[in-house]
């Protein structure tokens, strides 16, 4: 096997067009740049962590990954990497004696020696074959052993794969198809589960979703060569005299910089073509079409050396060619076949095809030309009946280039065959990425139409999808290809934008044509000078000092995500500055001055701002817009730099912590924050907010450090009807801010982790409550009750009162029951009363009360008797809901059997003025049980039993269940009938 690999894999061509210019792989190989990919929800995200060892490829946290995928674009070096890996395994622990820098990276040959055997498989040679063992037999064993010895060899390989750890290298998943839709990966039988599979593919193959994430144990991104200029020098050394090497190499590096070819050099195939062309005196300008037509020309030259130039070239890349024009008929036939194989044939026959396809497209007539030129290659096909050959293009990317050329000559194919092809599966648009990029360099109008069709299908993936970012890169590559071929006014379609330091100039050109239809805008700029010295489209010398995004034209935008200290949010009141390379413009009329706001961002759903600089007026405009939408919108701020209203100067600014702003319909807004600042209150000042909720973040409630600003802002909210504040302590500042408001509902609670409100300033509270003449609903979480607290409620005109204890702890421990009861009876307008108490207490309630909900942590059976007897006092209709724990103590738990409470159900049912709606027992399982049982006593009318399950009830139930205490739920209606 090692001899086979040394014969088969040890040599590679220096020139992509000269099969006779070969060198030992080790002599010219340079390590690849491989990055780890981390698994996230629905996608994989590229990290900055580079993999430099074989151990890093195979292991994650010292655990072997059974299935490892390496993805990389066409010509990025995937095949060469697997070939080098197989050769390194052949070398053993000591490795090669070559003394080059490549030994520093991927030099841990010992990591390969834990595999007894390495099986190197080319997947495009096994299309329709799913079983890996069969592939090994056909591609390896059959090439090593004669027919009479193969049977024993098969059995031996099977035993080896069953009992020993082996490594299977599967090259080119994107060029392979299974036997049916159920087989999306080559498979190993269960007996061979000791084998590790390392699979290479283009990214689109994984993005289309047919390979499950559960089948991917590790994913790596191969981005080309780690040190491309080193490889350039090595190849150049094989093409020029030794004495001229340094001069030529220096000139080459300057040429690459001038023509902006650096990015193309990362691809070994592109690098080889660029270096060889340069050595031959042909200077390229960064166009892939130009490079591929050069490859085609070099291949055609082998079969027909007659020269002729174009008087009027079909496409810009044909201009300098000499060997294309004499062979146009052959080119057109090959291109037609390349297209139909990719877009019409089943995937199984699109890459590797038979003589039948050659005859169909009349390539059999020029077969010798195609094979002699090298644009097609052939290999024997095993057959028991007759010898035959299968054919393929020299490289899949060559087939894609020819297909694009055919589309450019036959533009009607876009609406016909290609449209049908794209409808085959939801991700089909991703696997034609290279065809699209080539098309951008050939025919702009065709590319524009195809981009629209691709984007239309991409948008079906929802707002957040890894496919959006892939299409973003594809469309961007298409723009650069068009620019490199002299097409500066191309209008490609894109609706999901991902801007970063490396693409902002080029991608912004696409944005200008698509802003009105953009769905997602994601900008991540951390470099203060991203517009300097970055790679932009080849042939494009445009420079910019600042990139601006005007959000007024973004009628379809649903997601806005801005990250980075280099982004400025600007409005008409902000002072302009070129200090920030990226500017986001948003102008909305002041809602206090204008009753009808213009429809800005009418489709927005989600906003995220991280380390962004903006004025308070800009953020205020954004919030104003959110309130006018009358729908759910979330906005998250983290570490943003707020400048004072209308100034935009650093010396009068505030930095936010983490703030969450969620807007609901009917002008309701919920704000979560760590620490406040004047900028936040300035933003909210005077807005048309009807419902405001202020809460803390993490382990703390809302902390008001800037009391004056807070008070002024709360007082300015003239439309406010509902106020909900989650705070550690109710300070005079709060009561001052709330005093005299026209609110109808007020809710006060402690932060959600542990405590309720510690009301220390009951006098201020009483004065403020008395000033709220429109208040109808009051809800308070109480940590410590006191006579002053209960007296503060006395005589209020509220209609609904909810009092509960600590959110994740017990109910209120009422020690001043008489004062409490007297205050309740004074609430003559009260209709609904909800209480969560630690122990049940008898209450005097006003005659106005219609609904009474009592949740008691503990309740003795005797207290249930008291309740039954107390029903005689109710001479008006009232709905009573009683929930209690069957215990005399919670901590420590002192449980009471549920049977002791059941007799009282009959006594309640016997009351003439009582209609029993529910008597339900929630009984926790014993040690053998696994779930709580729920049973009702006797027949009950339970149709409306869940209507009153409010937040207080849910917290009570969770608290009682946490101590594994049974509980009982009673729901009754008391009529006006007198029982005296």
mmCIF file of N, CA and C in Angstrom, residues 557-614:
data_model
loop_
_atom_site.group_PDB
_atom_site.id
_atom_site.type_symbol
_atom_site.label_atom_id
_atom_site.label_comp_id
_atom_site.label_asym_id
_atom_site.label_seq_id
_atom_site.Cartn_x
_atom_site.Cartn_y
_atom_site.Cartn_z
ATOM 1 N N UNK A 557 -36.034 45.962 6.200
ATOM 2 C CA UNK A 557 -35.034 45.526 7.170
ATOM 3 C C UNK A 557 -35.697 44.968 8.427
ATOM 4 N N UNK A 558 -35.356 43.720 8.763
ATOM 5 C CA UNK A 558 -35.916 43.066 9.951
ATOM 6 C C UNK A 558 -34.883 42.936 11.062
ATOM 7 N N UNK A 559 -33.614 42.833 10.715
ATOM 8 C CA UNK A 559 -32.572 42.676 11.721
ATOM 9 C C UNK A 559 -31.460 43.694 11.523
ATOM 10 N N UNK A 560 -31.071 44.400 12.614
ATOM 11 C CA UNK A 560 -29.985 45.384 12.574
ATOM 12 C C UNK A 560 -29.015 45.046 13.698
ATOM 13 N N UNK A 561 -27.786 44.651 13.345
ATOM 14 C CA UNK A 561 -26.783 44.277 14.336
ATOM 15 C C UNK A 561 -25.495 45.036 14.065
ATOM 16 N N UNK A 562 -25.098 45.885 14.994
ATOM 17 C CA UNK A 562 -23.916 46.721 14.848
ATOM 18 C C UNK A 562 -22.950 46.414 15.982
ATOM 19 N N UNK A 563 -21.711 46.093 15.631
ATOM 20 C CA UNK A 563 -20.701 45.755 16.628
ATOM 21 C C UNK A 563 -19.423 46.532 16.321
ATOM 22 N N UNK A 564 -18.861 47.192 17.332
ATOM 23 C CA UNK A 564 -17.548 47.786 17.151
ATOM 24 C C UNK A 564 -17.470 49.247 17.509
ATOM 25 N N UNK A 565 -16.345 49.625 18.067
ATOM 26 C CA UNK A 565 -16.122 50.996 18.521
ATOM 27 C C UNK A 565 -15.900 51.960 17.361
ATOM 28 N N UNK A 566 -15.883 51.461 16.153
ATOM 29 C CA UNK A 566 -15.647 52.316 14.995
ATOM 30 C C UNK A 566 -16.935 52.714 14.290
ATOM 31 N N UNK A 567 -18.069 52.398 14.879
ATOM 32 C CA UNK A 567 -19.360 52.688 14.253
ATOM 33 C C UNK A 567 -20.025 53.844 14.987
ATOM 34 N N UNK A 568 -20.503 54.814 14.238
ATOM 35 C CA UNK A 568 -21.168 55.989 14.794
ATOM 36 C C UNK A 568 -22.622 56.016 14.346
ATOM 37 N N UNK A 569 -23.541 56.121 15.306
ATOM 38 C CA UNK A 569 -24.945 56.352 14.992
ATOM 39 C C UNK A 569 -25.185 57.854 14.917
ATOM 40 N N UNK A 570 -25.642 58.326 13.782
ATOM 41 C CA UNK A 570 -25.704 59.774 13.548
ATOM 42 C C UNK A 570 -27.102 60.196 13.122
ATOM 43 N N UNK A 571 -27.531 61.368 13.629
ATOM 44 C CA UNK A 571 -28.768 61.981 13.172
ATOM 45 C C UNK A 571 -28.512 63.461 12.898
ATOM 46 N N UNK A 572 -29.577 64.195 12.594
ATOM 47 C CA UNK A 572 -29.407 65.608 12.220
ATOM 48 C C UNK A 572 -28.878 66.438 13.372
ATOM 49 N N UNK A 573 -29.096 65.983 14.624
ATOM 50 C CA UNK A 573 -28.638 66.743 15.787
ATOM 51 C C UNK A 573 -27.209 66.405 16.176
ATOM 52 N N UNK A 574 -26.633 65.367 15.558
ATOM 53 C CA UNK A 574 -25.279 64.945 15.905
ATOM 54 C C UNK A 574 -24.261 65.706 15.081
ATOM 55 N N UNK A 575 -23.146 66.006 15.708
ATOM 56 C CA UNK A 575 -22.052 66.667 15.000
ATOM 57 C C UNK A 575 -21.331 65.630 14.155
ATOM 58 N N UNK A 576 -21.201 65.869 12.842
ATOM 59 C CA UNK A 576 -20.528 64.930 11.965
ATOM 60 C C UNK A 576 -19.044 64.852 12.255
ATOM 61 N N UNK A 577 -18.478 63.680 12.094
ATOM 62 C CA UNK A 577 -17.053 63.500 12.312
ATOM 63 C C UNK A 577 -16.542 62.376 11.435
ATOM 64 N N UNK A 578 -15.334 62.552 10.914
ATOM 65 C CA UNK A 578 -14.707 61.516 10.095
ATOM 66 C C UNK A 578 -13.853 60.587 10.946
ATOM 67 N N UNK A 579 -13.902 60.794 12.263
ATOM 68 C CA UNK A 579 -13.137 59.928 13.158
ATOM 69 C C UNK A 579 -13.618 58.483 13.067
ATOM 70 N N UNK A 580 -14.906 58.332 12.762
ATOM 71 C CA UNK A 580 -15.490 57.001 12.686
ATOM 72 C C UNK A 580 -15.605 56.577 11.228
ATOM 73 N N UNK A 581 -15.043 55.425 10.871
ATOM 74 C CA UNK A 581 -15.085 54.991 9.465
ATOM 75 C C UNK A 581 -16.462 54.546 9.004
ATOM 76 N N UNK A 582 -17.351 54.206 9.945
ATOM 77 C CA UNK A 582 -18.693 53.742 9.574
ATOM 78 C C UNK A 582 -19.724 54.613 10.267
ATOM 79 N N UNK A 583 -20.697 55.099 9.507
ATOM 80 C CA UNK A 583 -21.719 56.004 10.034
ATOM 81 C C UNK A 583 -23.106 55.452 9.695
ATOM 82 N N UNK A 584 -23.944 55.299 10.726
ATOM 83 C CA UNK A 584 -25.316 54.811 10.545
ATOM 84 C C UNK A 584 -26.261 55.994 10.741
ATOM 85 N N UNK A 585 -26.951 56.389 9.683
ATOM 86 C CA UNK A 585 -27.785 57.600 9.722
ATOM 87 C C UNK A 585 -29.234 57.224 9.987
ATOM 88 N N UNK A 586 -29.822 57.901 10.983
ATOM 89 C CA UNK A 586 -31.226 57.697 11.315
ATOM 90 C C UNK A 586 -31.802 59.016 11.812
ATOM 91 N N UNK A 587 -32.742 59.578 11.088
ATOM 92 C CA UNK A 587 -33.408 60.824 11.491
ATOM 93 C C UNK A 587 -34.907 60.572 11.595
ATOM 94 N N UNK A 588 -35.449 60.796 12.777
ATOM 95 C CA UNK A 588 -36.885 60.669 12.988
ATOM 96 C C UNK A 588 -37.353 61.922 13.716
ATOM 97 N N UNK A 589 -38.477 62.443 13.297
ATOM 98 C CA UNK A 589 -39.004 63.656 13.933
ATOM 99 C C UNK A 589 -39.270 63.402 15.403
ATOM 100 N N UNK A 590 -39.048 64.416 16.223
ATOM 101 C CA UNK A 590 -39.279 64.325 17.659
ATOM 102 C C UNK A 590 -40.760 64.053 17.916
ATOM 103 N N UNK A 591 -41.063 62.921 18.615
ATOM 104 C CA UNK A 591 -42.474 62.581 18.824
ATOM 105 C C UNK A 591 -43.222 63.609 19.652
ATOM 106 N N UNK A 592 -42.507 64.443 20.441
ATOM 107 C CA UNK A 592 -43.186 65.485 21.225
ATOM 108 C C UNK A 592 -43.564 66.670 20.349
ATOM 109 N N UNK A 593 -42.958 66.727 19.161
ATOM 110 C CA UNK A 593 -43.235 67.853 18.262
ATOM 111 C C UNK A 593 -44.041 67.434 17.044
ATOM 112 N N UNK A 594 -44.148 66.142 16.827
ATOM 113 C CA UNK A 594 -44.800 65.665 15.603
ATOM 114 C C UNK A 594 -45.744 64.512 15.943
ATOM 115 N N UNK A 595 -46.967 64.599 15.517
ATOM 116 C CA UNK A 595 -47.941 63.567 15.844
ATOM 117 C C UNK A 595 -47.857 62.377 14.892
ATOM 118 N N UNK A 596 -47.467 62.600 13.656
ATOM 119 C CA UNK A 596 -47.370 61.518 12.695
ATOM 120 C C UNK A 596 -45.913 61.351 12.276
ATOM 121 N N UNK A 597 -45.309 60.239 12.682
ATOM 122 C CA UNK A 597 -43.916 59.981 12.354
ATOM 123 C C UNK A 597 -43.812 59.310 10.992
ATOM 124 N N UNK A 598 -42.760 59.603 10.252
ATOM 125 C CA UNK A 598 -42.579 58.955 8.950
ATOM 126 C C UNK A 598 -42.285 57.471 9.144
ATOM 127 N N UNK A 599 -42.609 56.645 8.156
ATOM 128 C CA UNK A 599 -42.403 55.199 8.279
ATOM 129 C C UNK A 599 -40.932 54.814 8.104
ATOM 130 N N UNK A 600 -40.151 54.935 9.156
ATOM 131 C CA UNK A 600 -38.740 54.545 9.119
ATOM 132 C C UNK A 600 -38.602 53.138 9.698
ATOM 133 N N UNK A 601 -37.837 52.286 9.029
ATOM 134 C CA UNK A 601 -37.655 50.891 9.437
ATOM 135 C C UNK A 601 -38.991 50.229 9.781
ATOM 136 N N UNK A 602 -39.941 50.234 8.854
ATOM 137 C CA UNK A 602 -41.282 49.713 9.162
ATOM 138 C C UNK A 602 -41.351 48.213 9.387
ATOM 139 N N UNK A 603 -40.269 47.471 9.072
ATOM 140 C CA UNK A 603 -40.306 46.013 9.211
ATOM 141 C C UNK A 603 -39.376 45.489 10.304
ATOM 142 N N UNK A 604 -38.722 46.375 11.061
ATOM 143 C CA UNK A 604 -37.673 45.951 11.996
ATOM 144 C C UNK A 604 -38.245 45.059 13.105
ATOM 145 N N UNK A 605 -37.469 44.033 13.481
ATOM 146 C CA UNK A 605 -37.866 43.091 14.539
ATOM 147 C C UNK A 605 -36.804 42.978 15.627
ATOM 148 N N UNK A 606 -35.539 43.120 15.227
ATOM 149 C CA UNK A 606 -34.461 42.852 16.188
ATOM 150 C C UNK A 606 -33.312 43.830 15.950
ATOM 151 N N UNK A 607 -32.811 44.420 17.056
ATOM 152 C CA UNK A 607 -31.695 45.369 16.980
ATOM 153 C C UNK A 607 -30.688 44.994 18.051
ATOM 154 N N UNK A 608 -29.423 44.997 17.688
ATOM 155 C CA UNK A 608 -28.353 44.714 18.650
ATOM 156 C C UNK A 608 -27.206 45.693 18.414
ATOM 157 N N UNK A 609 -26.847 46.437 19.459
ATOM 158 C CA UNK A 609 -25.786 47.431 19.377
ATOM 159 C C UNK A 609 -24.736 47.109 20.432
ATOM 160 N N UNK A 610 -23.508 46.875 20.003
ATOM 161 C CA UNK A 610 -22.415 46.526 20.914
ATOM 162 C C UNK A 610 -21.219 47.434 20.660
ATOM 163 N N UNK A 611 -20.811 48.164 21.685
ATOM 164 C CA UNK A 611 -19.654 49.077 21.636
ATOM 165 C C UNK A 611 -19.802 50.119 20.532
ATOM 166 N N UNK A 612 -21.015 50.483 20.214
ATOM 167 C CA UNK A 612 -21.292 51.484 19.185
ATOM 168 C C UNK A 612 -21.349 52.869 19.836
ATOM 169 N N UNK A 613 -20.896 53.887 19.118
ATOM 170 C CA UNK A 613 -20.999 55.263 19.584
ATOM 171 C C UNK A 613 -22.202 55.928 18.920
ATOM 172 N N UNK A 614 -23.026 56.588 19.724
ATOM 173 C CA UNK A 614 -24.166 57.289 19.149
ATOM 174 C C UNK A 614 -24.610 58.391 20.098
#
